[in-house]
Coordinates of C-alpha atoms (C1' of nucleotides) in Angstrom, one line a residue:
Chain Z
X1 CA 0.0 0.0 0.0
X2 CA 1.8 2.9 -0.7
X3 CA -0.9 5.5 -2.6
X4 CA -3.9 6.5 -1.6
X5 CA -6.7 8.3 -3.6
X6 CA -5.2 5.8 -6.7
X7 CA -8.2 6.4 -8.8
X8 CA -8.7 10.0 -8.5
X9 CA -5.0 10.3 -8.3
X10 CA -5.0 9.0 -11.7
X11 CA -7.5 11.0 -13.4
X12 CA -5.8 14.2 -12.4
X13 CA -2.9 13.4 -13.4
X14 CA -4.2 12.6 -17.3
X15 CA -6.3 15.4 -17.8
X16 CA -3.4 17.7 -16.0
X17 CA -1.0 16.4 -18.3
X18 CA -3.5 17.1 -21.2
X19 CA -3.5 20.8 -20.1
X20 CA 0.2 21.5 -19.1
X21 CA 1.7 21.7 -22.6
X22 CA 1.5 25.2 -24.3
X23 CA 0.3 24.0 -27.4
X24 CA -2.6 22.0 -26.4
X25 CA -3.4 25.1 -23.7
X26 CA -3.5 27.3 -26.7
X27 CA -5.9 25.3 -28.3
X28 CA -8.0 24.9 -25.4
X29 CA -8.3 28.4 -24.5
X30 CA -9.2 29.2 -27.9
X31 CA -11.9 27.2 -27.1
X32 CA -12.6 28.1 -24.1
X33 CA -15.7 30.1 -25.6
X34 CA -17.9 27.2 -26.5
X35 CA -17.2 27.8 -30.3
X36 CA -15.9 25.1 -32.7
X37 CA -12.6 25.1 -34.5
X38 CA -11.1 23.4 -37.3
X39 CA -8.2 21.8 -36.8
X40 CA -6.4 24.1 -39.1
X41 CA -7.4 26.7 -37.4
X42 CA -6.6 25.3 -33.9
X43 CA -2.5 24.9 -35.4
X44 CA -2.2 28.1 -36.5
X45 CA -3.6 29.9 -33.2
X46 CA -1.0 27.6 -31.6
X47 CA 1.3 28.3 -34.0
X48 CA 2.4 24.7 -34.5
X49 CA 2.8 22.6 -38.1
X50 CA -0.9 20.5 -38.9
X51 CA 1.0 17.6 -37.9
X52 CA 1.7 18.8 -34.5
X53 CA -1.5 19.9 -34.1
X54 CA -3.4 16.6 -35.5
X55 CA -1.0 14.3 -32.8
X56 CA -2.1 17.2 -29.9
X57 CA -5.6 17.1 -31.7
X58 CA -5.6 13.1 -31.3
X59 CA -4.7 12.9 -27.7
X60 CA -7.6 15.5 -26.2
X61 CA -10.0 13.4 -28.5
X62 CA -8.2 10.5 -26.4
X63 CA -8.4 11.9 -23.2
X64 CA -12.2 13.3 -23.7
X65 CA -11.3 17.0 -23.4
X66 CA -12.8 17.6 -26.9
X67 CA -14.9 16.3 -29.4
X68 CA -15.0 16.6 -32.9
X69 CA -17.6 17.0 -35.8
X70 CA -16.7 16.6 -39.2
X71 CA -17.9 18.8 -41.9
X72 CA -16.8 18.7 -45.5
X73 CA -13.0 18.4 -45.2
X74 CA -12.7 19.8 -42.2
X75 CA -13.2 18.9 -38.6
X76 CA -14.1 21.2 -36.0
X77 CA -13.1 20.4 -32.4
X78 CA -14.9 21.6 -29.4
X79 CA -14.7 21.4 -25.6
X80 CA -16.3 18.3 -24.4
X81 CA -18.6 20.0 -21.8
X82 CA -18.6 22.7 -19.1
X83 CA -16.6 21.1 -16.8
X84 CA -13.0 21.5 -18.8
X85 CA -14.2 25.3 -19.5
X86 CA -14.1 25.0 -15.6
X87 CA -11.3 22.8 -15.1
X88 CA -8.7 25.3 -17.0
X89 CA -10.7 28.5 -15.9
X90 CA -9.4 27.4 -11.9
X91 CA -6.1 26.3 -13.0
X92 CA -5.4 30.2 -14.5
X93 CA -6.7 31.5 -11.4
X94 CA -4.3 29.5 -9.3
X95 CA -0.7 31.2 -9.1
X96 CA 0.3 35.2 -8.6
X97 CA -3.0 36.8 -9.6
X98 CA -6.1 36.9 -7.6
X99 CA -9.8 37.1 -8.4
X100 CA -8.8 40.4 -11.0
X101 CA -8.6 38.9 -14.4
X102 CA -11.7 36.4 -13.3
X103 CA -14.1 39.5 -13.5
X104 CA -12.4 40.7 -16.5
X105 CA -12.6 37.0 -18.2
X106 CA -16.3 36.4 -17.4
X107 CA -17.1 40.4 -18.8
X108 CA -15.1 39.1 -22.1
X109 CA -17.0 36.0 -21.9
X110 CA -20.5 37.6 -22.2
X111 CA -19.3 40.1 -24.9
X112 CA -18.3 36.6 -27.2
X113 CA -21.5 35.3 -26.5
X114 CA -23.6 38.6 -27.5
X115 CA -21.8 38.8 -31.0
X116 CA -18.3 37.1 -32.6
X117 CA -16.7 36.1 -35.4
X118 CA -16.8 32.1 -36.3
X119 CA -13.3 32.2 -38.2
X120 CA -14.7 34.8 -40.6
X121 CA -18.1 35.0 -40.2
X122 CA -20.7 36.4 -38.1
X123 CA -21.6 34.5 -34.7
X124 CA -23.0 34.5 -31.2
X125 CA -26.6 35.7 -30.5
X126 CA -26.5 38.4 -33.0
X127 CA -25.5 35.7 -35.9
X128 CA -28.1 33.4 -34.4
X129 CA -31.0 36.4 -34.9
X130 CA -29.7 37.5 -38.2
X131 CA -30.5 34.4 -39.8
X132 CA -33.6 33.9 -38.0
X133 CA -34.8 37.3 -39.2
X134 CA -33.3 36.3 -43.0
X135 CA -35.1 33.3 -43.0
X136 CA -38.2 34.4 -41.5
X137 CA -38.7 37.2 -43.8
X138 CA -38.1 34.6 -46.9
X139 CA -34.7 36.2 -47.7
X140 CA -33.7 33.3 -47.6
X141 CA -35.1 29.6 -48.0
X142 CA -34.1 26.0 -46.7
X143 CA -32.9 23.8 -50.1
X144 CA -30.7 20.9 -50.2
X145 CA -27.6 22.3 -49.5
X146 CA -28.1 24.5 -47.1
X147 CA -29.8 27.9 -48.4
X148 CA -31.0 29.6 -51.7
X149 CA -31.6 33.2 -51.6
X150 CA -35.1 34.4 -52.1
X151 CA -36.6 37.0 -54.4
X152 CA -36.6 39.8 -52.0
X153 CA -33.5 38.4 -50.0
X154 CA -31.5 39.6 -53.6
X155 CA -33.0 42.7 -53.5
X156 CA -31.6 43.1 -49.9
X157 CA -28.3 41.5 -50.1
X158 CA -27.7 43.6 -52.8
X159 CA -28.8 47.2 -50.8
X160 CA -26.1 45.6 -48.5
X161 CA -23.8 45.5 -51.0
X162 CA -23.2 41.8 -51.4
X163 CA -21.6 40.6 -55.1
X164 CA -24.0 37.6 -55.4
X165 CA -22.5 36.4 -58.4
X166 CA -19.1 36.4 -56.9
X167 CA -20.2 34.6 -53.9
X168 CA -22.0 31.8 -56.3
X169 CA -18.1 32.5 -58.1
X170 CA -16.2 30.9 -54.6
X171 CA -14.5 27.9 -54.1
X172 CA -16.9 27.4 -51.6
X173 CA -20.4 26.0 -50.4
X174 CA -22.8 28.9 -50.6
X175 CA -24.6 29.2 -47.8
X176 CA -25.0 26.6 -44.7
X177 CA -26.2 26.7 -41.2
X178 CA -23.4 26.7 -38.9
X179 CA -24.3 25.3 -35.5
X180 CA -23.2 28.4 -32.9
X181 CA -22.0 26.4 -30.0
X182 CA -22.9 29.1 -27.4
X183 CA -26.4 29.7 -28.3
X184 CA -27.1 25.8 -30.0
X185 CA -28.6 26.6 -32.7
X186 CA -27.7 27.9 -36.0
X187 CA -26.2 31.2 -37.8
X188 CA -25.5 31.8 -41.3
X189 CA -22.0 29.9 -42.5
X190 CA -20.4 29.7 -46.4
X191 CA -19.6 31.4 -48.4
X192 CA -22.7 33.9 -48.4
X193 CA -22.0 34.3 -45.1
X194 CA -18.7 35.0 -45.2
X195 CA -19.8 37.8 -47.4
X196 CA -22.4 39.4 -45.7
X197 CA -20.4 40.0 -42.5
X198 CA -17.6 41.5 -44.5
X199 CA -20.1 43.9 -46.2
X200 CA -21.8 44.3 -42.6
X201 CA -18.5 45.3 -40.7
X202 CA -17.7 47.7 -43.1
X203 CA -21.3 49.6 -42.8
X204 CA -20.5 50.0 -39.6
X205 CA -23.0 47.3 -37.8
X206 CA -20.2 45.9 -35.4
X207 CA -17.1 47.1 -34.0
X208 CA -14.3 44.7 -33.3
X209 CA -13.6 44.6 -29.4
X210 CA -10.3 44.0 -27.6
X211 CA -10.5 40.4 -28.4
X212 CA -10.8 41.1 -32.3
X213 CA -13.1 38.0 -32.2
X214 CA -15.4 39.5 -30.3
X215 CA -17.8 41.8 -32.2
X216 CA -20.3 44.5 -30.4
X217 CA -23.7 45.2 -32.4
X218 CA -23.7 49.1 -32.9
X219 CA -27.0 51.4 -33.0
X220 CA -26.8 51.3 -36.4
X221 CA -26.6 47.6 -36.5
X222 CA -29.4 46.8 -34.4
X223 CA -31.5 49.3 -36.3
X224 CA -30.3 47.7 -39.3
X225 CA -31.5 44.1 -38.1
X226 CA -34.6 45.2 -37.2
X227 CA -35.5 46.6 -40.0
X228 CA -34.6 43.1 -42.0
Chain P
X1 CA 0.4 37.1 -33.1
X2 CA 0.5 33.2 -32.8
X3 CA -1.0 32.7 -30.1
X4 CA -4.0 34.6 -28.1
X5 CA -4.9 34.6 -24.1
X6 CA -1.2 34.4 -23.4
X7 CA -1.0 35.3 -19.7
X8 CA -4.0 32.8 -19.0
X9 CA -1.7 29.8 -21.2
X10 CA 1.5 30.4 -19.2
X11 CA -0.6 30.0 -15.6
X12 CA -2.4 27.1 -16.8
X13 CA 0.6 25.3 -18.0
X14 CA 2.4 26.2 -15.3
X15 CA 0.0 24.7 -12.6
X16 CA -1.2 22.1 -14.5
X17 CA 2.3 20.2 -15.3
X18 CA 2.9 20.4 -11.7
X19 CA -0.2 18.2 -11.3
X20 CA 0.5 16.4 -14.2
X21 CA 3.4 14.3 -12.6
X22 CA 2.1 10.9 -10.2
X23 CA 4.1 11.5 -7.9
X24 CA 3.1 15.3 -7.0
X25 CA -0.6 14.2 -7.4
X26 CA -0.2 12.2 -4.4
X27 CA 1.3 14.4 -2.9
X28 CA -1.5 16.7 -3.6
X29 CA -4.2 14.9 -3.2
X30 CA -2.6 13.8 0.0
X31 CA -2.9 17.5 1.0
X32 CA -6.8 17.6 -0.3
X33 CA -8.2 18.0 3.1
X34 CA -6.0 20.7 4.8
X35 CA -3.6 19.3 6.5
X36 CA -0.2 19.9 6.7
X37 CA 2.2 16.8 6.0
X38 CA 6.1 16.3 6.7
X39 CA 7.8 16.3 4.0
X40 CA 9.3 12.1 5.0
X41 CA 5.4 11.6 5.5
X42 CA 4.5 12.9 2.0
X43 CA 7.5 10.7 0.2
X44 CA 5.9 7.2 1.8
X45 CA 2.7 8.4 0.4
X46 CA 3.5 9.1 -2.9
X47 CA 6.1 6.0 -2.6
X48 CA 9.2 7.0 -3.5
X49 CA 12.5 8.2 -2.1
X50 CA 13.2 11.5 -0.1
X51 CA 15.6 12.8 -2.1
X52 CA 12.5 12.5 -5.0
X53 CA 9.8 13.9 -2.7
X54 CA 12.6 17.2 -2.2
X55 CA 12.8 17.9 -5.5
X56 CA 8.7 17.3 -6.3
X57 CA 8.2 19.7 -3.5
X58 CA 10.5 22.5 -3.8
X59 CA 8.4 22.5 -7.5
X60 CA 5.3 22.9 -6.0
X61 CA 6.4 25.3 -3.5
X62 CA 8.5 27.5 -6.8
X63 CA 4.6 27.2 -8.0
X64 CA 2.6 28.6 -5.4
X65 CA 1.0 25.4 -5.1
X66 CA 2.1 24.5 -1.4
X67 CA 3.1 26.3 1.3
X68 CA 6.1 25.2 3.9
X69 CA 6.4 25.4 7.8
X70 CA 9.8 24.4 9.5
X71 CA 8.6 22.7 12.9
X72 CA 11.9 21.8 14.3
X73 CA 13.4 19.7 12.1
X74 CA 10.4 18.6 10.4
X75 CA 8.8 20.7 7.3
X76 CA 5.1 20.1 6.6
X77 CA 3.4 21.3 3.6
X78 CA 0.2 22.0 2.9
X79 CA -1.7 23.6 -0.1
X80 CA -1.4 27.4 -0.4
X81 CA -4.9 27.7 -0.6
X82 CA -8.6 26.8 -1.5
X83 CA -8.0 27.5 -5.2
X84 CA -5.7 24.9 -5.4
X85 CA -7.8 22.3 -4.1
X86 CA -10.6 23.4 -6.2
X87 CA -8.6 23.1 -9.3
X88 CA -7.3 20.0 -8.0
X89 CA -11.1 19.0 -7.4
X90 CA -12.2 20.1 -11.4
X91 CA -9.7 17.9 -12.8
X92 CA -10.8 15.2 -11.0
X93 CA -14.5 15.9 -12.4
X94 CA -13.3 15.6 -15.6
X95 CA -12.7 12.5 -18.1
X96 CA -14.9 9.2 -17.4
X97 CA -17.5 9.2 -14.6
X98 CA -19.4 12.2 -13.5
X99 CA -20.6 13.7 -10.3
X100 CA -21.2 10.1 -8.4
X101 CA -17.4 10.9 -7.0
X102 CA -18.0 13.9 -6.1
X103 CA -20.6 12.9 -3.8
X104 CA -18.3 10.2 -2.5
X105 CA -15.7 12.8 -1.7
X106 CA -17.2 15.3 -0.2
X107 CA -18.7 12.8 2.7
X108 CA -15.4 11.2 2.7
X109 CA -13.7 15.5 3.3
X110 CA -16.6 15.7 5.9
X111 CA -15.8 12.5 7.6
X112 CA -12.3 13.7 7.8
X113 CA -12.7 16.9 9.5
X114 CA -14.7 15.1 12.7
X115 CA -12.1 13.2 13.0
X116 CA -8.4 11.5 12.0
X117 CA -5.0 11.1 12.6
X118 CA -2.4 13.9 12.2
X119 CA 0.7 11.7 11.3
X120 CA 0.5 9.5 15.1
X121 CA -2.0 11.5 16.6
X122 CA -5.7 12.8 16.7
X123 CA -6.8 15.9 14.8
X124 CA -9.8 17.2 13.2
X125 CA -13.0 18.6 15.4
X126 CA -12.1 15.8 17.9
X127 CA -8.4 16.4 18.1
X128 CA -9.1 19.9 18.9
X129 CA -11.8 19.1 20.8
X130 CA -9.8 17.5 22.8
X131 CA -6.8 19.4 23.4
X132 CA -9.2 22.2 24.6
X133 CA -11.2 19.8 27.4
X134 CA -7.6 18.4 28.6
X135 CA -6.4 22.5 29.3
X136 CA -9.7 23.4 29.9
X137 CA -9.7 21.0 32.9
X138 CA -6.5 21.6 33.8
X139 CA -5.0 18.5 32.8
X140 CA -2.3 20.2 30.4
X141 CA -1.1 23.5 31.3
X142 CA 0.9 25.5 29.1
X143 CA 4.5 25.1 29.7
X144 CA 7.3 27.1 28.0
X145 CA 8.2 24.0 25.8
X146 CA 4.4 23.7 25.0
X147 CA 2.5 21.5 27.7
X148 CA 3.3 20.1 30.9
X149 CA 0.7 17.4 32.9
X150 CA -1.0 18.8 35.6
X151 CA -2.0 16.7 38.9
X152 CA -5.4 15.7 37.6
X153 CA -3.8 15.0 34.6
X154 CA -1.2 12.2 35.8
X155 CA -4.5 10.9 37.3
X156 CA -6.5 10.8 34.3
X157 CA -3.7 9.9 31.4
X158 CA -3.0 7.0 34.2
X159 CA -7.1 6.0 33.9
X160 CA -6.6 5.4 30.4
X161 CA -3.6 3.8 30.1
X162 CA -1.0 6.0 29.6
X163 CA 2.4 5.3 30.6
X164 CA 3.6 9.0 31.6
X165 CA 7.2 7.7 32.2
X166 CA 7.5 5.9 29.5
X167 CA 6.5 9.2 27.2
X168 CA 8.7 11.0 28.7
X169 CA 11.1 9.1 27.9
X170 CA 10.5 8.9 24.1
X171 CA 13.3 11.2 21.9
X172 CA 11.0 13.4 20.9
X173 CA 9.1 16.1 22.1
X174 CA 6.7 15.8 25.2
X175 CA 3.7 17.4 24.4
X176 CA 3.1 19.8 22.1
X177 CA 0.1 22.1 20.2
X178 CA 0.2 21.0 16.9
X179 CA -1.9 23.5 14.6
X180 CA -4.9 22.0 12.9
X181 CA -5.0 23.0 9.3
X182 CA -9.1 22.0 8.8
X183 CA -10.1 23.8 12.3
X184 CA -7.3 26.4 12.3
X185 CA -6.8 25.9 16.1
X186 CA -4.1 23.5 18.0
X187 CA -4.3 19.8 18.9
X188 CA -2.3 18.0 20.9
X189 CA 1.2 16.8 19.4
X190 CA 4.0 15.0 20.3
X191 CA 4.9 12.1 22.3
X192 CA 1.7 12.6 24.8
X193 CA -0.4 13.2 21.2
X194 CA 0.6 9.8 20.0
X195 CA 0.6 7.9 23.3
X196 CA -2.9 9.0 24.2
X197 CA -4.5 8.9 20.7
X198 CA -3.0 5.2 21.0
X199 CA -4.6 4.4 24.1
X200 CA -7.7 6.1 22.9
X201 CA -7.9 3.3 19.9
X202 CA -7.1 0.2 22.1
X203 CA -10.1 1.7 24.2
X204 CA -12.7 2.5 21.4
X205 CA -13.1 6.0 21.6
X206 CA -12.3 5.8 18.0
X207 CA -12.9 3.5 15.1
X208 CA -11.0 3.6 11.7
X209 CA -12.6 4.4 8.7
X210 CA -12.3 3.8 4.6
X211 CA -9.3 5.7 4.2
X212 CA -7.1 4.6 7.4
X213 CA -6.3 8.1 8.3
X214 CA -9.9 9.0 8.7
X215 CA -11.7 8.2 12.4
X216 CA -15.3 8.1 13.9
X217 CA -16.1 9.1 17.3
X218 CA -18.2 6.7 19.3
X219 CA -20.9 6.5 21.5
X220 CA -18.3 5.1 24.3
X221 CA -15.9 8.0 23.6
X222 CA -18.2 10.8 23.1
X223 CA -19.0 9.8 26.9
X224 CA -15.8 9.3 27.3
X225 CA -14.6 13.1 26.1
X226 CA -17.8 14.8 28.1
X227 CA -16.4 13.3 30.9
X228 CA -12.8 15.0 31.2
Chain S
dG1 C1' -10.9 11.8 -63.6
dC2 C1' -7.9 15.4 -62.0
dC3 C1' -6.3 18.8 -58.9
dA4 C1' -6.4 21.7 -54.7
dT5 C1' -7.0 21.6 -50.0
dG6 C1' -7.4 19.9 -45.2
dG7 C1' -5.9 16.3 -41.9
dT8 C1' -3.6 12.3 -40.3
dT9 C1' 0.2 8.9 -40.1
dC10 C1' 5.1 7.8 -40.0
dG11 C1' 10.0 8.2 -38.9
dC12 C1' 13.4 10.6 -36.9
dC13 C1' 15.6 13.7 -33.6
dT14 C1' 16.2 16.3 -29.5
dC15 C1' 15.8 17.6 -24.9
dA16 C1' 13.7 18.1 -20.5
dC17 C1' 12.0 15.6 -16.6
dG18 C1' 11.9 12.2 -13.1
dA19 C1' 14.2 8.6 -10.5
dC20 C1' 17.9 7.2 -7.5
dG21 C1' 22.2 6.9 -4.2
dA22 C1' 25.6 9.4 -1.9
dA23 C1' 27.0 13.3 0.3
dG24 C1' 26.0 17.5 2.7
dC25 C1' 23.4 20.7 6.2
dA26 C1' 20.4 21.6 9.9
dT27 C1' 18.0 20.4 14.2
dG28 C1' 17.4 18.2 18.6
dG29 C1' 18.4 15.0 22.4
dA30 C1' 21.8 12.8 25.6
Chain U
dT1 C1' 30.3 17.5 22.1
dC2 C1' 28.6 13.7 19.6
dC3 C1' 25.2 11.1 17.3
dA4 C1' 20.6 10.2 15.2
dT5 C1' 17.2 12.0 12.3
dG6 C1' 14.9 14.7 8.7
dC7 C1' 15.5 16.9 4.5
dT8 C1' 18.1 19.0 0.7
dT9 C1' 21.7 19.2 -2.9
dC10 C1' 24.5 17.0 -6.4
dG11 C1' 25.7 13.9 -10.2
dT12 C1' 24.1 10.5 -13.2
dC13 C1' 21.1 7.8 -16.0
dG14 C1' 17.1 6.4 -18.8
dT15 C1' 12.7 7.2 -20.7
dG16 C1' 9.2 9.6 -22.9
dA17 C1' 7.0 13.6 -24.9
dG18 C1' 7.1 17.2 -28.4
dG19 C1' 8.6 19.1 -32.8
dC20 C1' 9.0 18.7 -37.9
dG21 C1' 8.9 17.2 -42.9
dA22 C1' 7.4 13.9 -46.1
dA23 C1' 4.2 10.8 -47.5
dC24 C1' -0.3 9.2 -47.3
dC25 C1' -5.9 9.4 -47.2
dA26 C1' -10.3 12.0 -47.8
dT27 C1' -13.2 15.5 -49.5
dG28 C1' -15.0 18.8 -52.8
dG29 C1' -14.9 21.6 -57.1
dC30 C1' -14.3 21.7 -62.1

DNA sequence: GCCATGGTTCGCCTCACGACGAAGCATGGA
DNA sequence: TCCATGCTTCGTCGTGAGGCGAACCATGGC
């Protein structure tokens, strides 16, 4: 007999060791907001090679810290549940620093959650309600792949100064729901949506915060989306 | 810009590869409910050699993680604070099973706290318990070297069994107030600590529990303490 | 069918970490 | 003063984890 607390012991030890390299920390904080990344993604914000990243990528999946959905050619990886969010959020708060940066991380949080970018396209509750409102003015209609735009959606898109043509031109699926992984259910993915937030950032409806993925809706904005 | 939350990755790293090693687990873990070890007592747990257990714990205490007190020629360690054990607590949650643990440990933490052993001798409510009935009755009285047996002391300490001249004539400290680290108030300590919590078990005032170190009061030696 | 792109697997290298024994300090008791 | 004990420091060794490039699958667009 020589350990006690073997089990738990054990467990700690695995998903500690998950956490305490700086590559896989990078990843998992970029997570840290609910949203999904693909792996691609997850390597450069690490700034490691894709094979690196696929063999940290592999052993997460292994050790249940993420999961992963695939989606075309990619694969998006995600926190497995609340409790890692909460695991790594009391291992940064451990160390110098006190309770400071825990007010300013859960402020940050809520401003990700309100509106975002999901890799370069609109998210969070705002991207959830703009394609609510899109879809439930027929701008735009469910078909097999996704969405087609509606009659008076091209009259619209186009006020907004979206190049439909060169959308449809992309290397690129037009325009799919994207799950939002904070607010569960969709916003407006592809290449469409791609588009739109471009033209919509540069009218003015959001302003990139401190975090440059976090977005905040203007006054303009949010009389903009009403009016949709 | 490779990499974002940089502050937040180093601390997590940081804490979490100092957890991510067996060895300081156990250490750790042993540490879970507030006590303060030696650092010899923490080496036998974690089962391996003192020269190992040094180096493990001069890491921890770089990290913040544990603290340090020299008691003569002793060192006990304990966890710097509440934070720690709650990360230590979240990385448990995580991987396989779910909350059923949780619910395990925190009776087990409870159970601790009434009641266990402090390396040879009794700590926890009881412990402190008591220390305060055995000066409160003038049994102990303070001494400059920590405690000294009054007259109705020899008399009782002879009641239950203990050998007074044999203690005093152990290498090692009479009697001493050890502080408790879960009721932040002193026990007893020393060779009278370990002789009467000794007696104490051959008598049944206490039972063992699950985890060795843990003890339950019982009927005959709540009677037993009301009575000094 | 062909190419471009995104991810994974494979093989190799390096280096940091953990383990131990022996030796070195400190403390406390006789 | 001398010894026993508790813990740390030093020197050495072995293993394992992380990094990369190249080659290998899978998917999607033309």
């Amino acid at each position: 007999m020589v350990v006690e607390h073997v089990a738990s012991d054990a467990d700690i030890t695995q998903a500690a060791a998950l956490m305490a390299d700086p590559t896989r920390a990078a990843m998992l904080t970029s997570l840290l907001d609910g949203r999904a990344l693909a792996a691609g993604e997850l390597a450069r914000l690490a700034g490691v090679s894709a094979a690196t990243a696929s063999a940290h990528l592999a052993r997460l999946l292994d050790g249940c810290l993420v999961t992963v959905v695939r989606q075309g050619r990619h694969r998006y990886y995600r926190l497995t549940g609340h409790e890692v969010a909460h695991a790594l959020e009391s291992l940064a708060r451990i160390s110098p620093r006190p309770a400071v940066r825990s007010l300013k991380g859960a402020r940050q949080a809520r401003l990700l959650r309100e509106a975002r970018t999901c890799y370069d396209h609109l998210a969070g509750q705002a991207g959830v309600e703009l394609l609510d409102r899109l879809v439930g003015g027929k701008c735009l209609v469910e078909a097999a792949d996704g969405y087609e735009v509606g009659e008076k959606g091209e009259r619209i898109l186009a006020e907004l100064g979206v190049d439909l043509a060169a959308v449809r031109g992309a290397r690129r699926r037009f325009a799919i729901p994207c799950l939002d992984w904070t607010e569960r259910r969709p916003h407006l993915g592809g290449a469409l949506g791609a588009a739109l937030t471009e033209r919509l950032m540069e009218r003015g409806w959001f302003e990139r915060g401190t975090t440059r993925r976090a977005l905040t809706l203007t006054e303009h904005g949010r009389s903009g989306m009403t009016a949709l």
